Amino acid sequence: MTEREGQGARKLSFGLIAFAAFAAVCAVGFASLGVWQVERLAWKNSLVAAVEERSNAAPLDLNQADWGGIDTGTSEYQRVSVSGRFEGSDTLSQAVTVYGGGFWVMTPLLLDDGRAVLVNRGFVTADQRDAGVERPVGAVTITGLLRASEPDGGFLRSNDPNAGRWYSRDVAEIGAAGGVENLAPFFIDADASGEGYPVGGLTVLTFSNNHLLYALTWFGLTLLSLFALYWLLRDRFRR
């Protein structure tokens, strides 16, 4: 073998080793991502089961409950009930529902003990908003689902309380704008209450769950990387 041929063989050998190393790294990386998606799938299935159980459980009486002991991270979508009177002004937060675009009607509910909770009474269209939104007078009992505050804004925009523009249901911000005291750190999505507006009971309880598809994709790429590595090594040994 001449010196030039030897240099060419070494370059070829180095190229094969480098590509084999790259294929091995890809295989490990893709396999790790596949395992992570399997773990995410288990987490999502557990979340769906927990939400299903909480949303169909007997309502938790918020008049008797210690609100300080409620963790919205583990109690969101818990079915609850509460009695009180609607006080203060409505806050209309932008919404998109099966009925199209419009607004959520957020109204403070004052309890007899001085505490207050923000209630999403339901959805109204722009026309209904302009025509005026009616509310029950006197004592009412609301049943619905406990929801976590939305402090990060929505529709890629931040709330503008001074201008009366609301893009998310930020409980603390809405309470501060309306001067509501002793306000719960969560709000309630009210159940449907007959015909007309606001339309309640529109909480979406379905969650995107594509983790199995993602896991199969990553594992498929792992197999392709391993096949490439096998083909390179087999070809190298034959030589």
mmCIF file of C-alpha atoms in Angstrom:
data_model
loop_
_atom_site.group_PDB
_atom_site.id
_atom_site.type_symbol
_atom_site.label_atom_id
_atom_site.label_comp_id
_atom_site.label_asym_id
_atom_site.label_seq_id
_atom_site.Cartn_x
_atom_site.Cartn_y
_atom_site.Cartn_z
ATOM 1 C CA MET A 1 0.000 0.000 0.000
ATOM 2 C CA THR A 2 1.374 3.383 -0.947
ATOM 3 C CA GLU A 3 1.562 6.312 1.470
ATOM 4 C CA ARG A 4 -1.310 8.052 -0.335
ATOM 5 C CA GLU A 5 -3.467 4.932 -0.122
ATOM 6 C CA GLY A 6 -2.650 4.666 3.577
ATOM 7 C CA GLN A 7 -3.699 8.247 4.198
ATOM 8 C CA GLY A 8 -6.925 7.642 2.276
ATOM 9 C CA ALA A 9 -7.653 4.526 4.322
ATOM 10 C CA ARG A 10 -7.050 6.410 7.576
ATOM 11 C CA LYS A 11 -9.365 9.219 6.459
ATOM 12 C CA LEU A 12 -12.033 6.674 5.539
ATOM 13 C CA SER A 13 -11.568 4.892 8.852
ATOM 14 C CA PHE A 14 -11.840 8.171 10.796
ATOM 15 C CA GLY A 15 -14.965 9.145 8.847
ATOM 16 C CA LEU A 16 -16.628 5.820 9.586
ATOM 17 C CA ILE A 17 -15.752 6.023 13.275
ATOM 18 C CA ALA A 18 -17.053 9.600 13.494
ATOM 19 C CA PHE A 19 -20.310 8.712 11.752
ATOM 20 C CA ALA A 20 -20.708 5.609 13.926
ATOM 21 C CA ALA A 21 -20.180 7.712 17.047
ATOM 22 C CA PHE A 22 -22.754 10.216 15.780
ATOM 23 C CA ALA A 23 -25.279 7.420 15.129
ATOM 24 C CA ALA A 24 -24.684 6.033 18.636
ATOM 25 C CA VAL A 25 -25.202 9.439 20.245
ATOM 26 C CA CYS A 26 -28.377 9.941 18.215
ATOM 27 C CA ALA A 27 -29.680 6.534 19.284
ATOM 28 C CA VAL A 28 -29.100 7.315 22.965
ATOM 29 C CA GLY A 29 -30.631 10.779 22.614
ATOM 30 C CA PHE A 30 -33.706 9.558 20.733
ATOM 31 C CA ALA A 31 -34.205 6.703 23.218
ATOM 32 C CA SER A 32 -34.027 9.164 26.122
ATOM 33 C CA LEU A 33 -36.650 11.375 24.487
ATOM 34 C CA GLY A 34 -38.852 8.321 23.908
ATOM 35 C CA VAL A 35 -38.616 7.316 27.570
ATOM 36 C CA TRP A 36 -39.414 10.902 28.596
ATOM 37 C CA GLN A 37 -42.541 10.865 26.436
ATOM 38 C CA VAL A 38 -43.621 7.558 28.012
ATOM 39 C CA GLU A 39 -43.265 9.213 31.424
ATOM 40 C CA ARG A 40 -45.255 12.193 30.174
ATOM 41 C CA LEU A 41 -47.942 9.824 28.902
ATOM 42 C CA ALA A 42 -48.262 8.251 32.355
ATOM 43 C CA TRP A 43 -48.453 11.723 33.923
ATOM 44 C CA LYS A 44 -51.111 12.894 31.460
ATOM 45 C CA ASN A 45 -53.222 9.755 31.972
ATOM 46 C CA SER A 46 -53.006 10.279 35.736
ATOM 47 C CA LEU A 47 -54.021 13.927 35.319
ATOM 48 C CA VAL A 48 -57.021 13.042 33.155
ATOM 49 C CA ALA A 49 -58.164 10.412 35.668
ATOM 50 C CA ALA A 50 -57.791 12.849 38.579
ATOM 51 C CA VAL A 51 -59.725 15.606 36.787
ATOM 52 C CA GLU A 52 -62.462 13.143 35.850
ATOM 53 C CA GLU A 53 -62.787 12.081 39.480
ATOM 54 C CA ARG A 54 -62.761 15.620 40.919
ATOM 55 C CA SER A 55 -65.203 17.040 38.365
ATOM 56 C CA ASN A 56 -67.753 14.300 39.077
ATOM 57 C CA ALA A 57 -67.382 14.198 42.856
ATOM 58 C CA ALA A 58 -69.934 15.511 45.330
ATOM 59 C CA PRO A 59 -69.562 19.322 45.539
ATOM 60 C CA LEU A 60 -67.249 20.743 48.179
ATOM 61 C CA ASP A 61 -69.136 23.350 50.253
ATOM 62 C CA LEU A 62 -66.988 26.480 50.041
ATOM 63 C CA ASN A 63 -69.053 28.211 52.741
ATOM 64 C CA GLN A 64 -67.694 25.692 55.246
ATOM 65 C CA ALA A 65 -64.258 25.039 53.701
ATOM 66 C CA ASP A 66 -60.947 26.551 54.789
ATOM 67 C CA TRP A 67 -59.862 28.367 51.643
ATOM 68 C CA GLY A 68 -56.295 28.606 52.894
ATOM 69 C CA GLY A 69 -56.039 24.820 52.698
ATOM 70 C CA ILE A 70 -57.126 24.660 49.045
ATOM 71 C CA ASP A 71 -54.242 24.042 46.652
ATOM 72 C CA THR A 72 -55.384 24.921 43.137
ATOM 73 C CA GLY A 73 -52.574 22.792 41.729
ATOM 74 C CA THR A 74 -54.191 19.639 43.090
ATOM 75 C CA SER A 75 -57.794 20.826 43.404
ATOM 76 C CA GLU A 76 -58.456 22.446 40.037
ATOM 77 C CA TYR A 77 -61.691 21.214 38.428
ATOM 78 C CA GLN A 78 -62.962 20.109 41.849
ATOM 79 C CA ARG A 79 -66.757 20.363 41.908
ATOM 80 C CA VAL A 80 -67.793 22.987 44.461
ATOM 81 C CA SER A 81 -70.862 24.843 45.677
ATOM 82 C CA VAL A 82 -71.153 28.200 47.415
ATOM 83 C CA SER A 83 -73.962 30.476 48.577
ATOM 84 C CA GLY A 84 -73.940 34.257 48.702
ATOM 85 C CA ARG A 85 -74.978 37.409 46.868
ATOM 86 C CA PHE A 86 -73.546 38.889 43.697
ATOM 87 C CA GLU A 87 -72.010 42.270 44.515
ATOM 88 C CA GLY A 88 -69.820 44.749 42.666
ATOM 89 C CA SER A 89 -69.316 45.155 38.965
ATOM 90 C CA ASP A 90 -68.992 42.529 36.268
ATOM 91 C CA THR A 91 -65.645 42.040 34.566
ATOM 92 C CA LEU A 92 -65.811 40.858 30.961
ATOM 93 C CA SER A 93 -62.820 38.748 29.973
ATOM 94 C CA GLN A 94 -62.246 37.885 26.332
ATOM 95 C CA ALA A 95 -63.203 34.303 25.440
ATOM 96 C CA VAL A 96 -63.403 31.873 22.529
ATOM 97 C CA THR A 97 -65.928 29.049 22.917
ATOM 98 C CA VAL A 98 -68.020 26.650 20.858
ATOM 99 C CA TYR A 99 -70.370 29.622 20.409
ATOM 100 C CA GLY A 100 -67.614 31.713 18.877
ATOM 101 C CA GLY A 101 -65.872 34.788 20.237
ATOM 102 C CA GLY A 102 -67.204 36.808 23.125
ATOM 103 C CA PHE A 103 -66.632 37.303 26.835
ATOM 104 C CA TRP A 104 -66.683 35.524 30.174
ATOM 105 C CA VAL A 105 -68.790 37.333 32.767
ATOM 106 C CA MET A 106 -66.780 37.420 35.999
ATOM 107 C CA THR A 107 -68.758 38.598 39.049
ATOM 108 C CA PRO A 108 -67.783 38.683 42.751
ATOM 109 C CA LEU A 109 -69.980 36.582 45.037
ATOM 110 C CA LEU A 110 -70.054 37.882 48.624
ATOM 111 C CA LEU A 111 -70.530 35.311 51.390
ATOM 112 C CA ASP A 112 -72.249 36.069 54.710
ATOM 113 C CA ASP A 113 -68.925 35.788 56.572
ATOM 114 C CA GLY A 114 -67.340 38.567 54.496
ATOM 115 C CA ARG A 115 -65.307 36.373 52.181
ATOM 116 C CA ALA A 116 -65.737 36.693 48.428
ATOM 117 C CA VAL A 117 -65.122 34.458 45.432
ATOM 118 C CA LEU A 118 -65.047 35.379 41.773
ATOM 119 C CA VAL A 119 -67.630 33.480 39.711
ATOM 120 C CA ASN A 120 -67.441 32.988 35.957
ATOM 121 C CA ARG A 121 -71.193 33.147 35.345
ATOM 122 C CA GLY A 122 -70.735 32.112 31.724
ATOM 123 C CA PHE A 123 -70.293 33.300 28.172
ATOM 124 C CA VAL A 124 -71.901 36.244 26.379
ATOM 125 C CA THR A 125 -71.530 37.534 22.837
ATOM 126 C CA ALA A 126 -70.553 41.119 22.068
ATOM 127 C CA ASP A 127 -74.199 41.900 21.281
ATOM 128 C CA GLN A 128 -75.350 40.502 24.611
ATOM 129 C CA ARG A 129 -72.658 42.508 26.372
ATOM 130 C CA ASP A 130 -73.832 45.698 24.696
ATOM 131 C CA ALA A 131 -77.462 44.920 25.542
ATOM 132 C CA GLY A 132 -76.585 44.498 29.210
ATOM 133 C CA VAL A 133 -75.967 41.369 31.241
ATOM 134 C CA GLU A 134 -78.569 40.543 33.862
ATOM 135 C CA ARG A 135 -77.682 38.980 37.179
ATOM 136 C CA PRO A 136 -79.688 37.249 39.931
ATOM 137 C CA VAL A 137 -80.815 39.450 42.820
ATOM 138 C CA GLY A 138 -80.604 38.237 46.393
ATOM 139 C CA ALA A 139 -79.139 35.048 47.786
ATOM 140 C CA VAL A 140 -78.039 32.424 45.263
ATOM 141 C CA THR A 141 -76.275 29.073 45.373
ATOM 142 C CA ILE A 142 -73.671 28.459 42.691
ATOM 143 C CA THR A 143 -72.417 25.030 41.705
ATOM 144 C CA GLY A 144 -69.501 24.608 39.372
ATOM 145 C CA LEU A 145 -65.824 23.794 39.015
ATOM 146 C CA LEU A 146 -62.962 25.350 40.938
ATOM 147 C CA ARG A 147 -60.426 26.969 38.615
ATOM 148 C CA ALA A 148 -56.925 28.359 39.093
ATOM 149 C CA SER A 149 -56.247 32.034 38.466
ATOM 150 C CA GLU A 150 -54.756 32.983 35.093
ATOM 151 C CA PRO A 151 -52.084 35.590 35.898
ATOM 152 C CA ASP A 152 -50.042 35.257 32.719
ATOM 153 C CA GLY A 153 -52.434 36.988 30.360
ATOM 154 C CA GLY A 154 -54.136 35.516 27.338
ATOM 155 C CA PHE A 155 -54.462 35.931 23.586
ATOM 156 C CA LEU A 156 -50.795 37.023 23.622
ATOM 157 C CA ARG A 157 -51.829 40.223 25.426
ATOM 158 C CA SER A 158 -51.727 41.472 28.995
ATOM 159 C CA ASN A 159 -54.760 42.782 30.837
ATOM 160 C CA ASP A 160 -55.325 46.541 30.827
ATOM 161 C CA PRO A 161 -57.523 47.262 33.861
ATOM 162 C CA ASN A 162 -57.476 51.033 33.349
ATOM 163 C CA ALA A 163 -58.962 50.622 29.882
ATOM 164 C CA GLY A 164 -61.298 47.815 30.953
ATOM 165 C CA ARG A 165 -59.683 45.313 28.611
ATOM 166 C CA TRP A 166 -59.327 41.825 30.020
ATOM 167 C CA TYR A 167 -57.697 38.937 28.196
ATOM 168 C CA SER A 168 -57.324 36.471 31.071
ATOM 169 C CA ARG A 169 -59.096 35.664 34.313
ATOM 170 C CA ASP A 170 -56.467 36.979 36.694
ATOM 171 C CA VAL A 171 -58.272 36.793 40.042
ATOM 172 C CA ALA A 172 -55.963 39.097 41.987
ATOM 173 C CA GLU A 173 -55.924 41.735 39.251
ATOM 174 C CA ILE A 174 -59.688 41.649 38.759
ATOM 175 C CA GLY A 175 -60.238 41.846 42.508
ATOM 176 C CA ALA A 176 -57.872 44.792 42.867
ATOM 177 C CA ALA A 177 -59.534 46.645 39.979
ATOM 178 C CA GLY A 178 -62.970 46.103 41.525
ATOM 179 C CA GLY A 179 -61.937 46.797 45.113
ATOM 180 C CA VAL A 180 -63.029 43.335 46.265
ATOM 181 C CA GLU A 181 -61.731 42.380 49.717
ATOM 182 C CA ASN A 182 -61.102 38.911 51.194
ATOM 183 C CA LEU A 183 -61.180 37.440 47.695
ATOM 184 C CA ALA A 184 -60.387 33.754 47.156
ATOM 185 C CA PRO A 185 -57.236 33.063 45.109
ATOM 186 C CA PHE A 186 -59.283 30.940 42.700
ATOM 187 C CA PHE A 187 -62.513 31.385 40.758
ATOM 188 C CA ILE A 188 -65.506 29.192 39.921
ATOM 189 C CA ASP A 189 -66.752 28.172 36.495
ATOM 190 C CA ALA A 190 -70.508 28.064 37.097
ATOM 191 C CA ASP A 191 -72.616 25.232 35.726
ATOM 192 C CA ALA A 192 -75.223 25.895 33.053
ATOM 193 C CA SER A 193 -78.336 27.500 34.552
ATOM 194 C CA GLY A 194 -81.068 27.150 31.978
ATOM 195 C CA GLU A 195 -81.552 29.047 28.729
ATOM 196 C CA GLY A 196 -80.269 32.474 27.802
ATOM 197 C CA TYR A 197 -77.110 34.370 28.652
ATOM 198 C CA PRO A 198 -74.645 34.084 30.276
ATOM 199 C CA VAL A 199 -74.100 30.497 29.109
ATOM 200 C CA GLY A 200 -72.436 28.476 31.860
ATOM 201 C CA GLY A 201 -71.059 24.970 31.937
ATOM 202 C CA LEU A 202 -68.556 25.519 29.130
ATOM 203 C CA THR A 203 -65.430 24.377 30.976
ATOM 204 C CA VAL A 204 -63.239 22.336 28.621
ATOM 205 C CA LEU A 205 -62.238 19.096 30.306
ATOM 206 C CA THR A 206 -60.362 17.503 27.425
ATOM 207 C CA PHE A 207 -56.581 17.597 27.325
ATOM 208 C CA SER A 208 -54.236 17.187 24.394
ATOM 209 C CA ASN A 209 -52.526 13.801 24.720
ATOM 210 C CA ASN A 210 -50.139 13.018 21.861
ATOM 211 C CA HIS A 211 -47.375 11.590 24.036
ATOM 212 C CA LEU A 212 -47.786 8.034 22.734
ATOM 213 C CA LEU A 213 -47.349 9.234 19.154
ATOM 214 C CA TYR A 214 -44.305 11.269 20.150
ATOM 215 C CA ALA A 215 -42.812 8.285 22.009
ATOM 216 C CA LEU A 216 -43.286 5.999 18.996
ATOM 217 C CA THR A 217 -41.657 8.627 16.776
ATOM 218 C CA TRP A 218 -38.593 8.914 19.011
ATOM 219 C CA PHE A 219 -38.273 5.149 19.385
ATOM 220 C CA GLY A 220 -38.584 4.791 15.603
ATOM 221 C CA LEU A 221 -35.708 7.240 15.153
ATOM 222 C CA THR A 222 -33.757 5.240 17.744
ATOM 223 C CA LEU A 223 -34.167 2.081 15.658
ATOM 224 C CA LEU A 224 -33.071 3.911 12.506
ATOM 225 C CA SER A 225 -29.964 5.186 14.278
ATOM 226 C CA LEU A 226 -29.157 1.702 15.585
ATOM 227 C CA PHE A 227 -29.641 0.231 12.126
ATOM 228 C CA ALA A 228 -27.246 2.817 10.664
ATOM 229 C CA LEU A 229 -24.720 1.987 13.377
ATOM 230 C CA TYR A 230 -25.107 -1.751 12.733
ATOM 231 C CA TRP A 231 -24.679 -1.283 8.978
ATOM 232 C CA LEU A 232 -21.510 0.782 9.453
ATOM 233 C CA LEU A 233 -19.955 -1.657 11.897
ATOM 234 C CA ARG A 234 -20.850 -4.671 9.769
ATOM 235 C CA ASP A 235 -19.333 -3.034 6.709
ATOM 236 C CA ARG A 236 -16.228 -2.121 8.684
ATOM 237 C CA PHE A 237 -15.689 -5.669 10.009
ATOM 238 C CA ARG A 238 -16.152 -7.152 6.573
ATOM 239 C CA ARG A 239 -13.419 -4.911 5.265
#
